[in-house]
PDB file of C-alpha atoms in Angstrom:
ATOM      1  CA  MET W   1      23.021 -21.433  11.634  1.00  0.00           C
ATOM      2  CA  SER W   2      25.806 -19.166  12.024  1.00  0.00           C
ATOM      3  CA  THR W   3      29.244 -18.871  11.527  1.00  0.00           C
ATOM      4  CA  ASP W   4      31.467 -19.804  14.880  1.00  0.00           C
ATOM      5  CA  ARG W   5      34.022 -17.198  15.512  1.00  0.00           C
ATOM      6  CA  LEU W   6      31.888 -14.219  13.759  1.00  0.00           C
ATOM      7  CA  GLY W   7      28.809 -15.279  14.125  1.00  0.00           C
ATOM      8  CA  LEU W   8      27.712 -14.219  10.185  1.00  0.00           C
ATOM      9  CA  SER W   9      24.660 -15.924   9.220  1.00  0.00           C
ATOM     10  CA  THR W  10      24.564 -18.248   6.719  1.00  0.00           C
ATOM     11  CA  LEU W  11      21.954 -18.938   3.899  1.00  0.00           C
ATOM     12  CA  VAL W  12      19.392 -21.823   4.015  1.00  0.00           C
ATOM     13  CA  SER W  13      18.838 -23.314   0.294  1.00  0.00           C
ATOM     14  CA  GLY W  14      15.087 -22.027  -0.816  1.00  0.00           C
ATOM     15  CA  GLN W  15      15.554 -19.429   1.606  1.00  0.00           C
ATOM     16  CA  SER W  16      13.983 -15.866   0.652  1.00  0.00           C
ATOM     17  CA  GLN W  17      14.822 -12.214   1.446  1.00  0.00           C
ATOM     18  CA  LYS W  18      18.265 -14.040   0.648  1.00  0.00           C
ATOM     19  CA  GLU W  19      20.605 -10.156   0.188  1.00  0.00           C
ATOM     20  CA  ILE W  20      18.921  -9.466   4.080  1.00  0.00           C
ATOM     21  CA  THR W  21      20.893 -12.366   5.583  1.00  0.00           C
ATOM     22  CA  VAL W  22      24.033 -11.676   3.015  1.00  0.00           C
ATOM     23  CA  ASN W  23      24.056  -7.659   3.875  1.00  0.00           C
ATOM     24  CA  MET W  24      24.031  -8.312   7.578  1.00  0.00           C
ATOM     25  CA  ALA W  25      26.528 -10.742   7.330  1.00  0.00           C
ATOM     26  CA  LEU W  26      28.649  -8.177   5.075  1.00  0.00           C
ATOM     27  CA  GLN W  27      28.086  -5.484   8.186  1.00  0.00           C
ATOM     28  CA  ARG W  28      29.821  -7.953  10.553  1.00  0.00           C
ATOM     29  CA  LEU W  29      33.090  -8.482   8.275  1.00  0.00           C
ATOM     30  CA  ASP W  30      33.065  -4.440   7.438  1.00  0.00           C
ATOM     31  CA  ALA W  31      33.009  -4.188  11.552  1.00  0.00           C
ATOM     32  CA  PHE W  32      34.965  -7.376  12.605  1.00  0.00           C
ATOM     33  CA  VAL W  33      37.901  -7.619   9.905  1.00  0.00           C
ATOM     34  CA  GLN W  34      40.777  -4.849  10.866  1.00  0.00           C
ATOM     35  CA  MET W  35      39.163  -3.657  13.787  1.00  0.00           C
ATOM     36  CA  ALA W  36      39.697   0.032  14.677  1.00  0.00           C
ATOM     37  CA  VAL W  37      37.780   2.174  17.241  1.00  0.00           C
ATOM     38  CA  GLU W  38      37.736   5.736  17.688  1.00  0.00           C
ATOM     39  CA  ARG W  39      36.942   5.676  21.461  1.00  0.00           C
ATOM     40  CA  VAL W  40      37.073   2.831  24.895  1.00  0.00           C
ATOM     41  CA  GLY W  41      34.606   3.871  27.205  1.00  0.00           C
ATOM     42  CA  LEU W  42      31.865   7.107  25.751  1.00  0.00           C
ATOM     43  CA  THR W  43      28.600   6.668  27.656  1.00  0.00           C
ATOM     44  CA  ASN W  44      26.966   8.637  25.100  1.00  0.00           C
ATOM     45  CA  PRO W  45      26.436   7.456  21.619  1.00  0.00           C
ATOM     46  CA  PRO W  46      28.029  10.659  19.186  1.00  0.00           C
ATOM     47  CA  SER W  47      26.225  11.504  15.363  1.00  0.00           C
ATOM     48  CA  GLY W  48      27.157   8.537  14.050  1.00  0.00           C
ATOM     49  CA  VAL W  49      29.326   7.978  10.693  1.00  0.00           C
ATOM     50  CA  GLY W  50      28.591   5.227   8.393  1.00  0.00           C
ATOM     51  CA  GLY W  51      31.550   2.306   9.515  1.00  0.00           C
ATOM     52  CA  SER W  52      32.472   3.955  13.329  1.00  0.00           C
ATOM     53  CA  LEU W  53      32.657   1.418  15.975  1.00  0.00           C
ATOM     54  CA  TYR W  54      33.117   2.657  19.749  1.00  0.00           C
ATOM     55  CA  VAL W  55      33.308   0.046  23.176  1.00  0.00           C
ATOM     56  CA  VAL W  56      30.238   1.241  24.980  1.00  0.00           C
ATOM     57  CA  GLY W  57      31.543   2.490  28.758  1.00  0.00           C
ATOM     58  CA  ILE W  58      29.717   1.461  32.274  1.00  0.00           C
ATOM     59  CA  GLY W  59      25.980   2.897  32.671  1.00  0.00           C
ATOM     60  CA  ALA W  60      26.256   3.920  28.788  1.00  0.00           C
ATOM     61  CA  THR W  61      22.124   5.782  27.814  1.00  0.00           C
ATOM     62  CA  GLY W  62      20.231   6.664  25.013  1.00  0.00           C
ATOM     63  CA  VAL W  63      20.342   3.895  22.272  1.00  0.00           C
ATOM     64  CA  TRP W  64      23.542   2.553  23.247  1.00  0.00           C
ATOM     65  CA  ALA W  65      21.682   1.913  27.003  1.00  0.00           C
ATOM     66  CA  GLY W  66      22.478  -1.974  28.475  1.00  0.00           C
ATOM     67  CA  GLN W  67      25.201  -2.114  25.933  1.00  0.00           C
ATOM     68  CA  ASP W  68      27.619  -1.812  28.530  1.00  0.00           C
ATOM     69  CA  ASN W  69      31.549  -3.044  27.506  1.00  0.00           C
ATOM     70  CA  ASN W  70      29.798  -4.533  23.971  1.00  0.00           C
ATOM     71  CA  ILE W  71      31.238  -3.139  20.399  1.00  0.00           C
ATOM     72  CA  ALA W  72      29.508  -0.275  19.088  1.00  0.00           C
ATOM     73  CA  HIS W  73      28.880   0.049  15.131  1.00  0.00           C
ATOM     74  CA  PHE W  74      27.494   2.575  13.134  1.00  0.00           C
ATOM     75  CA  ALA W  75      25.715   1.153  10.050  1.00  0.00           C
ATOM     76  CA  SER W  76      22.791   1.843   7.637  1.00  0.00           C
ATOM     77  CA  SER W  77      21.389   4.632   9.488  1.00  0.00           C
ATOM     78  CA  ALA W  78      21.835   2.824  12.405  1.00  0.00           C
ATOM     79  CA  TRP W  79      23.779   1.634  15.715  1.00  0.00           C
ATOM     80  CA  TRP W  80      24.498  -2.214  15.896  1.00  0.00           C
ATOM     81  CA  PHE W  81      25.991  -4.156  18.826  1.00  0.00           C
ATOM     82  CA  TYR W  82      28.529  -6.761  19.321  1.00  0.00           C
ATOM     83  CA  THR W  83      29.458  -8.550  22.323  1.00  0.00           C
ATOM     84  CA  PRO W  84      33.845  -9.036  21.650  1.00  0.00           C
ATOM     85  CA  PHE W  85      35.448 -12.287  21.873  1.00  0.00           C
ATOM     86  CA  GLU W  86      38.677 -13.339  23.035  1.00  0.00           C
TER      87      GLU W  86
END
């Protein structure tokens, strides 16, 4: 189960490895609360700096391939992608 707006995973009773669920939710909150993107329309992923946000351009390559118009968030040494919502 997840929250309606941000899609934050919720904990279930007796869940093992709760820290993974909580840490992923905190990463999403870090991306969405007071969001400020570095650039819009990049197609080549830049060197990731922790907390960086970008709006992926059309025809992206590398690890951004197939993520057109999504939000790219560099966190925990990896790129995470989110579909924007109104």
